[in-house]
């Protein structure tokens, strides 16, 4: 402030004029809590990827419904109509069982594969901006969950019209079952996303493993087709346990609960689910330190 | 703090390699990108980090922003750091400007409610109110940059980290950026800028760190550090992309003429004869025009026009009207014409320079290049207007007796009442 003309500057700091008057630069009255800002970022990323997934395609969201329906149609033709014809006790319910299983399976496959690429596919964001990296994994699984919810609601309403389901109090169990499925997908997704940054072969490996798991998860055949020992073994697979219990909850009371099959060994799928989340979080924590350099 | 990168020599990261070389451990070349660097920055400081390519300056910035974790040492930060190193991170071309504001803003940690209250301010600042619902992919690059900058400013951070961010955008937009940075400085916030552009460092930074080979080799006033940088770049002799003087050789402006004498390069030189793109008011400036005679034996004239970035024609001194004229040439001659300004009287703004070589009577154009160079003038004294007239204020006064003043005051009050 050596010259008289500089008085203009000192006035500027007192009453904002010019650029400082822009509402853009006004300080925020309050800053949101960490949890709230993470939640809003997850929501924004999930909604964006949901929107972008079908942007530019004519049928848009409908595709995410057509894909599981196509899978259902094929599996139904091959297994229910030809191979298993007359061999199951609950044959008339099987198409609905298959449909429920395929909708849940599609979510699991969708969530884990998008989670796998969620870090490596966002290299630009990771290299140029800082935010907690796990948010990308959660957002990608949430976007898959949004597809699941829309699909499930559509199929559920359709099924109610045609009396496909046996809805009762037991159907409320769907909520913890879906939660279990989400936790499992998130845990596996975290592990895959972190490892995929370092080992790109994982993309192919997971594709193969998913196919294997598809046949191990009693999606295309009812549990009742297996011998009792095998049923007990197969139900330890959390994906199979979730799908089978979901079928019991909404489709048919003829299907046994997994507790009936597993007894006290019910802890096995539950421990696997919690374990997957634990291993996922731990490995992500360790490996995420060098994401910035590896991408 | 230090940062070591392990650069794999083999494709050890794929399973194919792990299976075919089960016994060998992965081989790496260690690169110490940032080596034992230590410094502290005060609130309100505008600090620049300069250095040749690969000197570790971007790595350092990434450690400051927590994108990289240091291998040794620690970084302590007081206050909120803006999470963006570059503009437009996370922008999706398929989304509209409005949607991208919400997306970018949420990376900054803002909630939807907060963002909704500022969407209009962002659009207004970016001058894109009419394009709010257009998809980003239909934007020009300039529009995208303006939007990205406005979104980044939502952060209201205590510390801004910026990597080469100002290499984009037109001169007017850059000016707007620096006005914002000025506001940040006045509100006691810190800016750390990594850049190749020596002009920016010299004009805006309070302090410059010079890095070389992962170490800080100089830390101090911009003018001192920059001259040191020039020596390093000169010694390395590969600084082609960082040497501002080279920009002039592109001769990219509108050009015409018979080319009997041809302009080969135009440079702006500072006091030490170094090429420069920014000058201080009052500093000496020399325009150097390199030419070659393709087809002329005899006299010719040189004309230079100075314009402000908005096109206002400021001065057009040609060699026929200034005392020293251009000597005659022979075919095959090449030489350099200097136009020396002992003290720049222009004030802070962007300017362009046009250069022409004409015949001795200024009738026939040999080679004219319009707007061949763009340069900045900055003024550390905040003078207003276009030019420094160089005048001085004088002062005379007579003291009035004290009683008379209080009588006058009483009179004023009575008339008011």
XYZ file of C-alpha atoms in Angstrom:
712
model
C 0.000 0.000 0.000
C 2.674 2.454 -0.939
C 0.807 4.532 -3.458
C -2.525 6.253 -3.200
C -3.869 4.280 -6.160
C -3.531 1.061 -4.229
C -6.374 2.102 -2.017
C -8.557 0.411 -4.560
C -7.011 -2.909 -3.532
C -7.549 -2.460 0.171
C -11.193 -1.642 -0.434
C -11.511 -4.868 -2.385
C -10.694 -6.973 0.632
C -13.243 -5.146 2.759
C -16.219 -5.414 0.398
C -15.769 -8.236 -2.108
C -15.864 -6.966 -5.672
C -14.783 -8.485 -8.963
C -13.884 -12.143 -8.732
C -14.192 -12.320 -4.961
C -17.858 -11.370 -5.225
C -18.667 -14.515 -7.205
C -20.911 -16.809 -5.142
C -18.726 -19.624 -6.421
C -15.893 -18.577 -4.137
C -17.951 -17.981 -1.022
C -16.849 -20.300 1.773
C -19.227 -23.143 2.667
C -21.325 -22.436 5.726
C -20.771 -25.963 7.004
C -18.770 -28.875 5.731
C -20.603 -32.208 5.581
C -19.479 -35.072 7.791
C -17.088 -37.577 6.238
C -19.753 -40.267 6.151
C -22.234 -38.022 4.396
C -19.756 -36.884 1.791
C -18.730 -40.507 1.123
C -22.375 -41.510 0.791
C -23.077 -38.723 -1.649
C -20.055 -39.679 -3.736
C -21.103 -43.357 -3.774
C -24.584 -42.378 -4.815
C -23.364 -40.037 -7.538
C -20.938 -42.602 -8.974
C -23.450 -45.458 -8.812
C -26.241 -43.468 -10.451
C -23.831 -42.204 -13.115
C -22.584 -45.653 -14.056
C -26.155 -46.968 -14.047
C -27.126 -44.146 -16.390
C -24.078 -44.517 -18.618
C -24.291 -48.291 -18.881
C -27.165 -48.058 -21.281
C -26.585 -44.555 -22.694
C -26.735 -44.522 -26.476
C -28.502 -47.894 -26.760
C -32.045 -47.863 -28.061
C -33.603 -50.145 -25.480
C -31.581 -48.658 -22.630
C -32.318 -50.209 -19.268
C -34.472 -52.936 -20.833
C -31.232 -54.695 -21.780
C -30.443 -55.426 -18.169
C -33.758 -57.270 -18.010
C -33.420 -58.995 -21.365
C -30.053 -60.513 -20.499
C -31.200 -62.563 -17.491
C -34.427 -63.440 -19.307
C -32.431 -64.788 -22.259
C -30.280 -66.829 -19.907
C -33.419 -68.052 -18.226
C -35.004 -69.032 -21.536
C -31.962 -70.986 -22.640
C -31.445 -72.762 -19.354
C -35.115 -73.548 -19.135
C -35.172 -75.097 -22.588
C -32.046 -77.136 -22.075
C -32.536 -78.330 -18.531
C -36.148 -78.145 -17.521
C -37.772 -79.029 -20.796
C -35.387 -81.743 -22.011
C -32.844 -83.075 -19.564
C -34.781 -82.948 -16.330
C -38.200 -83.649 -17.718
C -40.254 -85.673 -15.279
C -37.336 -86.194 -12.914
C -38.120 -83.558 -10.304
C -40.813 -83.625 -7.714
C -41.616 -79.940 -7.941
C -41.464 -79.797 -11.713
C -44.207 -77.231 -12.133
C -42.393 -74.763 -9.888
C -39.020 -75.217 -11.470
C -39.266 -72.414 -14.083
C -39.990 -69.914 -11.312
C -37.179 -71.332 -9.172
C -34.865 -70.950 -12.138
C -35.972 -67.379 -12.731
C -35.381 -66.352 -9.121
C -31.981 -68.032 -9.154
C -30.949 -66.378 -12.405
C -31.936 -62.894 -11.244
C -29.855 -63.337 -8.092
C -26.981 -64.916 -9.961
C -26.971 -62.129 -12.549
C -26.511 -59.656 -9.724
C -23.636 -61.635 -8.227
C -21.845 -62.009 -11.577
C -22.551 -58.400 -12.539
C -21.432 -56.941 -9.206
C -18.194 -58.913 -9.011
C -17.171 -58.298 -12.627
C -17.848 -54.557 -12.496
C -16.105 -54.351 -9.129
C -13.116 -56.168 -10.604
C -12.586 -53.406 -13.167
C -13.691 -50.540 -10.934
C -10.168 -49.525 -9.875
C -8.187 -50.422 -12.993
C -10.845 -48.879 -15.234
C -10.732 -45.553 -13.414
C -6.981 -45.044 -13.607
C -7.444 -41.460 -14.648
C -9.399 -40.574 -11.523
C -7.004 -42.470 -9.281
C -3.914 -40.817 -10.695
C -5.298 -37.311 -10.641
C -7.571 -36.965 -7.645
C -7.568 -38.177 -4.089
C -10.583 -39.792 -2.452
C -10.900 -43.123 -0.624
C -10.450 -45.773 -3.295
C -12.921 -48.281 -1.835
C -15.687 -45.883 -2.802
C -15.252 -46.940 -6.431
C -15.817 -50.604 -5.539
C -18.858 -49.873 -3.398
C -20.290 -47.618 -6.117
C -19.884 -50.284 -8.801
C -21.591 -52.948 -6.678
C -24.320 -50.472 -5.761
C -24.935 -49.818 -9.431
C -25.351 -53.593 -9.947
C -27.670 -53.626 -6.930
C -29.812 -50.941 -8.564
C -30.248 -53.174 -11.607
C -31.107 -56.086 -9.321
C -33.746 -54.110 -7.478
C -35.456 -52.935 -10.658
C -35.324 -56.444 -12.143
C -36.554 -58.049 -8.938
C -39.472 -55.644 -8.590
C -40.533 -56.227 -12.213
C -40.353 -59.983 -11.977
C -41.978 -59.996 -8.569
C -44.950 -57.948 -9.785
C -45.214 -60.132 -12.886
C -45.103 -63.265 -10.726
C -47.779 -61.966 -8.363
C -50.099 -61.459 -11.338
C -49.614 -65.036 -12.476
C -49.560 -66.546 -8.970
C -46.051 -67.873 -9.361
C -45.092 -67.364 -5.777
C -46.081 -68.565 -2.366
C -45.781 -65.308 -0.510
C -45.964 -65.329 3.263
C -44.121 -64.121 6.333
C -41.208 -66.323 5.350
C -40.786 -64.083 2.275
C -39.432 -61.321 4.522
C -36.316 -63.449 4.840
C -35.464 -62.235 1.348
C -34.175 -59.008 2.916
C -31.392 -60.583 5.023
C -30.669 -62.990 2.168
C -30.171 -60.124 -0.299
C -28.000 -58.386 2.276
C -25.917 -61.533 2.631
C -25.542 -61.728 -1.141
C -24.487 -58.077 -1.276
C -21.884 -58.506 1.467
C -20.486 -61.547 -0.316
C -20.312 -59.711 -3.648
C -18.694 -56.673 -2.027
C -16.074 -58.758 -0.233
C -15.144 -60.695 -3.363
C -15.345 -57.479 -5.396
C -12.871 -55.693 -3.094
C -10.390 -58.544 -3.348
C -10.752 -58.801 -7.137
C -10.537 -55.039 -7.681
C -7.324 -54.766 -5.674
C -5.666 -57.814 -7.216
C -6.689 -56.897 -10.752
C -4.564 -53.749 -10.584
C -1.522 -55.991 -10.193
C -2.545 -59.112 -12.107
C -4.514 -58.466 -15.258
C -4.927 -62.214 -15.882
C -7.507 -62.115 -13.137
C -10.123 -60.846 -15.583
C -10.023 -64.127 -17.496
C -9.610 -66.266 -14.405
C -12.676 -64.771 -12.769
C -14.727 -65.354 -15.904
C -13.883 -69.058 -15.758
C -14.436 -69.281 -12.008
C -17.826 -67.642 -12.421
C -18.852 -70.300 -14.926
C -17.709 -73.018 -12.590
C -19.545 -71.440 -9.680
C -22.667 -71.132 -11.829
C -22.874 -74.911 -12.131
C -21.879 -75.473 -8.500
C -24.600 -73.185 -7.196
C -27.641 -75.316 -8.012
C -29.094 -72.644 -10.250
C -30.083 -74.805 -13.184
C -31.151 -77.843 -11.198
C -33.077 -78.120 -7.974
C -31.265 -79.271 -4.849
C -33.708 -82.136 -4.576
C -31.961 -83.771 -7.523
C -28.835 -84.316 -5.419
C -28.295 -87.031 -2.859
C -28.774 -85.867 0.765
C -24.993 -85.878 1.446
C -24.334 -83.866 -1.685
C -27.115 -81.453 -0.762
C -25.400 -80.798 2.571
C -22.095 -80.224 0.814
C -23.509 -78.006 -1.940
C -25.394 -75.852 0.576
C -22.105 -74.825 2.180
C -21.449 -72.734 -0.917
C -22.871 -69.352 0.146
C -24.210 -68.571 -3.332
C -26.099 -71.875 -3.412
C -27.323 -71.372 0.142
C -28.628 -67.875 -0.615
C -30.337 -68.939 -3.835
C -31.915 -72.018 -2.325
C -33.181 -70.124 0.723
C -34.550 -67.377 -1.506
C -36.456 -70.000 -3.475
C -37.815 -71.428 -0.241
C -38.832 -67.940 0.850
C -40.854 -67.012 -2.208
C -41.451 -69.997 -4.488
C -42.247 -73.223 -2.719
C -42.553 -74.503 0.823
C -41.595 -77.943 -0.542
C -37.961 -76.793 -0.691
C -36.016 -77.393 2.513
C -34.366 -74.443 4.306
C -30.607 -74.532 4.365
C -30.805 -74.971 8.138
C -32.526 -78.287 7.531
C -29.743 -79.374 5.205
C -26.832 -77.977 7.124
C -27.904 -78.047 10.737
C -25.180 -76.506 12.817
C -22.969 -76.295 9.763
C -25.008 -73.279 8.677
C -22.133 -71.255 10.091
C -19.989 -72.410 7.148
C -21.631 -70.243 4.449
C -22.031 -67.389 6.927
C -18.365 -67.546 7.941
C -17.439 -67.673 4.259
C -19.458 -64.514 3.585
C -18.029 -62.584 6.549
C -14.600 -63.995 5.731
C -14.864 -62.815 2.111
C -15.653 -59.304 3.328
C -12.787 -59.391 5.844
C -10.252 -60.680 3.325
C -11.568 -58.218 0.740
C -11.219 -55.207 3.042
C -7.840 -56.289 4.363
C -6.299 -57.005 0.952
C -7.751 -53.796 -0.432
C -6.279 -51.820 2.434
C -2.836 -53.303 1.839
C -2.830 -53.160 -1.953
C -4.507 -49.786 -2.387
C -1.402 -47.959 -1.156
C 0.240 -48.407 -4.543
C -2.761 -48.060 -6.842
C -1.616 -44.613 -7.903
C 1.722 -45.942 -9.093
C 0.460 -49.086 -10.754
C -2.178 -47.444 -12.890
C 10.553 -37.487 2.260
C 11.467 -39.918 -0.461
C 9.698 -41.950 -3.080
C 11.114 -44.998 -4.764
C 9.543 -46.527 -7.827
C 10.227 -50.087 -8.769
C 10.062 -50.267 -12.502
C 9.608 -53.847 -13.616
C 12.121 -54.997 -16.194
C 10.123 -58.069 -17.188
C 6.454 -58.666 -17.517
C 6.558 -60.113 -14.029
C 3.076 -58.831 -13.381
C 1.431 -61.462 -15.544
C 0.859 -65.018 -14.486
C 2.348 -66.232 -17.736
C 5.695 -64.938 -16.559
C 5.254 -66.319 -13.064
C 4.593 -69.772 -14.453
C 7.359 -69.767 -17.019
C 9.933 -68.351 -14.580
C 8.871 -70.020 -11.351
C 12.194 -69.593 -9.588
C 13.385 -66.158 -10.568
C 12.150 -63.333 -8.466
C 10.851 -60.372 -10.383
C 13.601 -58.044 -11.533
C 13.203 -54.344 -11.015
C 15.100 -51.164 -11.652
C 14.798 -48.817 -8.739
C 14.130 -45.209 -9.499
C 14.361 -42.727 -6.705
C 11.897 -40.223 -8.100
C 11.931 -37.983 -5.056
C 15.030 -38.171 -2.953
C 15.225 -36.730 0.521
C 13.141 -33.663 -0.141
C 12.116 -31.497 2.769
C 10.378 -28.161 2.794
C 7.596 -26.305 4.489
C 5.069 -23.880 3.093
C 3.345 -21.068 4.962
C -0.357 -20.329 4.627
C -0.934 -17.749 1.921
C 2.151 -18.704 -0.034
C 1.957 -19.273 -3.793
C 4.731 -21.739 -4.400
C 5.863 -23.035 -7.771
C 7.693 -26.290 -8.408
C 9.814 -26.284 -11.547
C 12.346 -28.575 -13.112
C 13.143 -30.488 -16.281
C 11.039 -33.469 -17.357
C 11.401 -36.432 -15.038
C 12.829 -34.413 -12.166
C 10.217 -35.695 -9.737
C 8.051 -32.606 -9.459
C 4.790 -34.345 -10.347
C 5.631 -37.242 -8.045
C 6.170 -34.753 -5.246
C 2.801 -33.168 -5.920
C 1.106 -36.571 -5.941
C 2.594 -37.336 -2.557
C 1.302 -34.040 -1.213
C -2.164 -34.974 -2.418
C -1.941 -38.518 -0.934
C -2.219 -40.192 -4.346
C 1.220 -41.702 -3.701
C 2.376 -42.709 -0.258
C 5.964 -41.717 0.594
C 8.365 -44.605 1.175
C 10.337 -42.666 3.707
C 9.574 -39.552 5.676
C 6.236 -37.955 6.300
C 4.045 -35.153 5.104
C 2.024 -33.118 7.527
C -0.745 -30.964 6.196
C -2.845 -28.510 8.128
C -6.106 -27.642 6.456
C -8.144 -29.103 3.638
C -6.324 -30.097 0.471
C -8.188 -29.832 -2.813
C -8.344 -33.395 -4.145
C -7.908 -32.463 -7.806
C -4.484 -32.303 -9.392
C -5.857 -31.668 -12.816
C -9.020 -30.153 -14.160
C -11.996 -32.227 -15.199
C -11.106 -35.400 -13.325
C -14.018 -37.820 -13.452
C -15.948 -35.838 -16.053
C -18.069 -38.005 -18.316
C -18.586 -36.799 -21.900
C -21.978 -38.539 -22.112
C -23.350 -36.463 -19.234
C -24.570 -32.877 -19.363
C -22.684 -30.011 -17.781
C -25.148 -29.958 -14.909
C -24.714 -33.681 -14.217
C -20.950 -33.339 -14.411
C -21.049 -30.555 -11.833
C -22.758 -32.938 -9.419
C -20.315 -35.715 -10.234
C -17.187 -33.563 -9.961
C -18.512 -31.786 -6.891
C -19.177 -35.040 -5.087
C -15.553 -36.101 -5.651
C -14.717 -32.923 -3.773
C -16.775 -34.281 -0.876
C -19.812 -32.036 -1.306
C -23.364 -33.231 -0.845
C -26.106 -33.018 -3.445
C -27.840 -30.317 -1.460
C -24.741 -28.165 -1.278
C -24.097 -28.624 -4.973
C -27.660 -27.794 -5.930
C -27.215 -24.420 -4.237
C -24.129 -23.609 -6.320
C -24.861 -25.118 -9.736
C -25.874 -21.759 -11.084
C -22.797 -20.042 -9.676
C -20.590 -22.634 -11.380
C -22.341 -22.215 -14.718
C -22.199 -18.462 -14.439
C -18.513 -18.445 -13.599
C -17.787 -20.796 -16.486
C -19.983 -18.625 -18.753
C -22.003 -21.690 -19.719
C -25.468 -20.880 -18.348
C -27.025 -21.399 -21.787
C -25.314 -24.759 -22.239
C -26.143 -26.293 -18.858
C -28.073 -29.209 -20.317
C -25.836 -29.929 -23.273
C -23.730 -33.058 -23.164
C -20.082 -32.459 -22.432
C -19.030 -34.292 -25.589
C -20.546 -31.453 -27.606
C -18.491 -28.845 -25.752
C -15.370 -27.256 -27.177
C -12.219 -27.933 -25.231
C -12.237 -24.348 -23.990
C -15.760 -24.736 -22.613
C -14.835 -28.003 -20.892
C -11.831 -26.377 -19.252
C -13.897 -23.442 -18.014
C -16.435 -25.809 -16.515
C -13.724 -27.954 -14.945
C -12.023 -24.954 -13.393
C -15.267 -23.650 -11.950
C -16.048 -27.076 -10.473
C -12.583 -27.302 -8.927
C -13.162 -23.923 -7.286
C -16.144 -25.384 -5.412
C -13.693 -27.144 -3.126
C -13.102 -24.052 -0.993
C -9.842 -25.755 -0.002
C -7.105 -24.340 2.191
C -4.459 -25.803 -0.085
C -4.711 -25.985 -3.863
C -2.406 -28.393 -5.676
C -2.221 -27.901 -9.431
C -0.265 -29.813 -12.042
C 0.348 -27.985 -15.328
C -3.215 -26.855 -15.060
C -2.683 -23.569 -16.824
C -1.272 -24.980 -20.008
C -4.849 -24.962 -21.269
C -7.335 -22.256 -22.028
C -7.034 -18.914 -23.731
C -5.278 -15.890 -22.296
C -8.499 -14.393 -20.947
C -9.386 -17.592 -19.109
C -5.901 -17.844 -17.666
C -6.291 -14.306 -16.396
C -9.517 -15.356 -14.685
C -7.717 -18.282 -13.081
C -5.054 -15.994 -11.720
C -7.631 -13.560 -10.425
C -9.079 -16.463 -8.448
C -5.635 -17.405 -7.210
C -5.158 -13.815 -6.125
C -8.359 -14.164 -4.114
C -7.021 -17.373 -2.571
C -3.850 -15.595 -1.565
C -5.718 -12.688 -0.006
C -7.775 -15.137 2.045
C -4.524 -16.701 3.296
C -4.713 -19.937 1.402
C -1.839 -21.831 -0.158
C -1.304 -22.728 -3.797
C 1.262 -25.245 -4.988
C 1.712 -25.137 -8.748
C 3.824 -27.503 -10.825
C 4.599 -26.020 -14.211
C 7.033 -25.765 -17.061
C 5.960 -22.241 -17.817
C 8.633 -19.984 -16.445
C 6.553 -16.910 -17.185
C 3.802 -18.102 -14.857
C 6.295 -18.904 -12.130
C 7.946 -15.531 -12.408
C 4.723 -13.554 -12.492
C 2.657 -15.216 -9.815
C 4.731 -17.301 -7.435
C 6.205 -15.961 -4.222
C 8.691 -18.764 -4.124
C 9.925 -21.445 -6.483
C 11.404 -24.867 -5.746
C 13.677 -26.139 -8.470
C 13.979 -29.896 -8.682
C 16.509 -31.969 -10.512
C 17.046 -35.723 -10.284
C 14.579 -36.027 -7.423
C 16.227 -33.410 -5.249
C 15.431 -29.807 -4.559
C 18.425 -27.943 -5.959
C 17.158 -24.416 -5.425
C 14.504 -22.819 -3.280
C 13.899 -19.113 -3.248
C 12.737 -16.035 -5.102
C 11.344 -16.829 -8.560
C 13.806 -14.630 -10.453
C 16.847 -16.273 -8.838
C 15.572 -19.815 -9.202
C 14.475 -19.314 -12.798
C 17.858 -18.110 -13.952
C 19.309 -21.208 -12.354
C 16.710 -23.323 -14.154
C 17.729 -21.804 -17.466
C 21.314 -22.829 -16.859
C 20.247 -26.400 -16.094
C 18.024 -26.612 -19.148
C 20.719 -25.045 -21.299
C 23.261 -27.549 -20.002
C 20.945 -30.437 -20.698
C 20.260 -28.953 -24.161
C 17.118 -31.004 -24.493
C 14.838 -28.376 -23.115
C 13.230 -27.741 -26.486
C 9.726 -28.082 -25.146
C 10.404 -25.968 -22.110
C 12.232 -23.101 -23.824
C 9.714 -20.304 -24.341
C 11.850 -18.756 -27.097
C 11.226 -21.744 -29.296
C 7.548 -20.976 -29.537
C 8.369 -18.026 -31.710
C 9.978 -20.121 -34.420
C 6.670 -21.720 -35.253
C 5.619 -18.531 -37.052
C 2.053 -19.646 -36.787
C 0.199 -16.386 -37.384
C -1.381 -15.131 -40.602
C 1.435 -14.693 -43.086
C 1.907 -13.208 -46.555
C 4.565 -11.630 -48.807
C 6.910 -12.412 -51.670
C 9.567 -13.901 -49.361
C 12.423 -12.088 -51.121
C 13.547 -11.623 -47.547
C 12.137 -14.163 -45.170
C 11.581 -14.083 -41.432
C 13.028 -17.232 -39.867
C 12.295 -16.541 -36.227
C 10.992 -13.863 -33.895
C 11.995 -13.752 -30.258
C 11.390 -11.510 -27.286
C 14.477 -11.110 -25.146
C 14.914 -9.898 -21.605
C 17.758 -7.920 -20.047
C 20.134 -10.885 -20.228
C 19.208 -11.661 -23.821
C 17.182 -14.711 -22.785
C 13.951 -15.490 -24.648
C 10.902 -14.747 -22.559
C 7.131 -14.531 -22.793
C 6.452 -12.305 -19.835
C 7.908 -8.982 -18.818
C 7.550 -6.576 -15.960
C 6.501 -2.987 -16.564
C 9.675 -0.911 -16.540
C 11.953 -3.779 -17.581
C 13.870 -3.718 -20.865
C 12.483 -5.713 -23.793
C 14.099 -6.523 -27.102
C 12.393 -7.884 -30.190
C 14.796 -9.986 -32.238
C 13.846 -10.792 -35.827
C 15.994 -13.381 -37.608
C 15.850 -13.174 -41.376
C 17.445 -14.593 -44.491
C 17.610 -12.891 -47.864
C 16.447 -15.267 -50.567
C 16.320 -12.841 -53.456
C 17.219 -9.301 -52.424
C 20.326 -7.219 -52.829
C 19.731 -3.846 -51.254
C 17.827 -2.037 -48.569
C 14.699 -3.149 -46.828
C 12.609 -2.081 -43.844
C 11.291 -3.796 -40.774
C 7.929 -2.977 -39.157
C 6.714 -4.195 -35.814
C 3.192 -3.778 -34.464
C 2.215 -4.155 -30.831
C -1.430 -4.986 -30.134
C -3.322 -5.747 -27.007
C -4.940 -9.209 -26.900
C -8.317 -7.602 -27.673
C -6.891 -6.158 -30.908
C -6.279 -2.539 -29.869
C -3.354 -1.261 -31.941
C -0.854 0.234 -29.498
C 2.304 1.035 -31.434
C 3.824 0.398 -34.841
C 7.440 1.541 -34.909
C 9.041 0.773 -38.301
C 12.704 1.046 -39.143
C 12.041 4.094 -41.340
C 10.792 6.219 -38.465
C 13.172 5.179 -35.702
C 16.722 6.532 -35.775
C 18.654 3.324 -36.519
C 17.669 1.818 -39.861
C 18.266 -1.668 -41.207
C 21.450 -2.009 -43.266
C 21.227 -3.348 -46.847
C 21.574 -7.080 -47.465
C 22.882 -9.358 -50.195
C 21.313 -12.584 -51.456
C 22.130 -15.421 -49.107
C 22.712 -13.086 -46.154
C 21.132 -13.969 -42.912
C 20.997 -11.750 -39.888
C 19.051 -10.476 -36.948
C 17.286 -7.175 -36.489
C 16.928 -5.949 -32.912
C 14.291 -3.512 -31.742
C 15.226 -2.427 -28.236
C 12.795 -0.933 -25.739
C 14.785 0.356 -22.746
C 11.788 0.283 -20.419
C 8.385 -1.263 -21.134
C 5.662 1.279 -20.455
C 2.767 -1.127 -21.047
C 0.840 -2.270 -17.995
C -0.497 -5.667 -16.987
C -2.262 -7.418 -19.907
C -1.659 -9.854 -22.746
C -0.218 -8.477 -25.974
C 0.526 -9.748 -29.436
C 3.294 -8.843 -31.777
C 3.211 -8.694 -35.570
C 6.351 -8.385 -37.665
C 6.788 -7.467 -41.307
C 9.707 -7.027 -43.696
C 8.995 -4.575 -46.545
C 10.865 -2.875 -49.355
C 12.633 0.385 -48.595
C 9.492 2.445 -49.263
C 7.169 0.218 -47.265
C 5.104 -0.462 -50.398
C 5.866 -4.088 -51.139
C 5.633 -6.817 -48.508
C 8.465 -9.340 -48.449
C 7.258 -11.300 -45.445
C 4.591 -10.269 -42.956
C 3.534 -12.452 -40.044
C 0.544 -11.300 -38.051
C 0.322 -12.085 -34.347
C 3.496 -14.078 -34.466
C 4.016 -13.891 -30.708
C 1.909 -13.486 -27.642
C 3.398 -12.071 -24.486
C 2.358 -10.942 -21.046
C 3.252 -7.823 -19.170
C 2.820 -7.757 -15.449
C 3.090 -4.885 -13.066
C 4.049 -5.432 -9.468
C 2.801 -1.992 -8.430
C -0.808 -2.392 -9.494
C -0.900 0.687 -11.724
C -4.249 1.254 -13.405
C -4.875 1.742 -17.110
C -2.941 0.794 -20.229
C 0.384 2.597 -20.038
C 2.747 4.027 -17.503
C 3.064 7.689 -18.491
C 6.103 8.017 -16.307
C 4.822 11.170 -14.643
C 5.466 12.182 -11.065
C 3.252 13.887 -8.529
C 4.323 17.172 -6.992
C 2.775 18.700 -3.891
C 2.302 22.111 -2.330
C 0.147 23.075 0.616
C -0.597 25.832 3.091
C -1.767 25.019 6.595
C -5.040 26.551 7.719
C -5.264 27.826 11.330
C -6.985 25.361 13.683
C -9.763 27.764 14.887
C -10.912 28.471 11.376
C -11.354 24.751 10.686
C -13.537 24.152 13.722
C -15.638 27.201 12.839
C -16.126 25.795 9.373
C -17.083 22.447 10.839
C -19.703 24.077 13.092
C -21.085 25.917 10.104
C -21.397 22.681 8.129
C -23.296 21.067 10.951
C -25.682 23.941 11.297
C -26.485 23.907 7.609
C -27.105 20.187 7.817
C -29.427 20.640 10.716
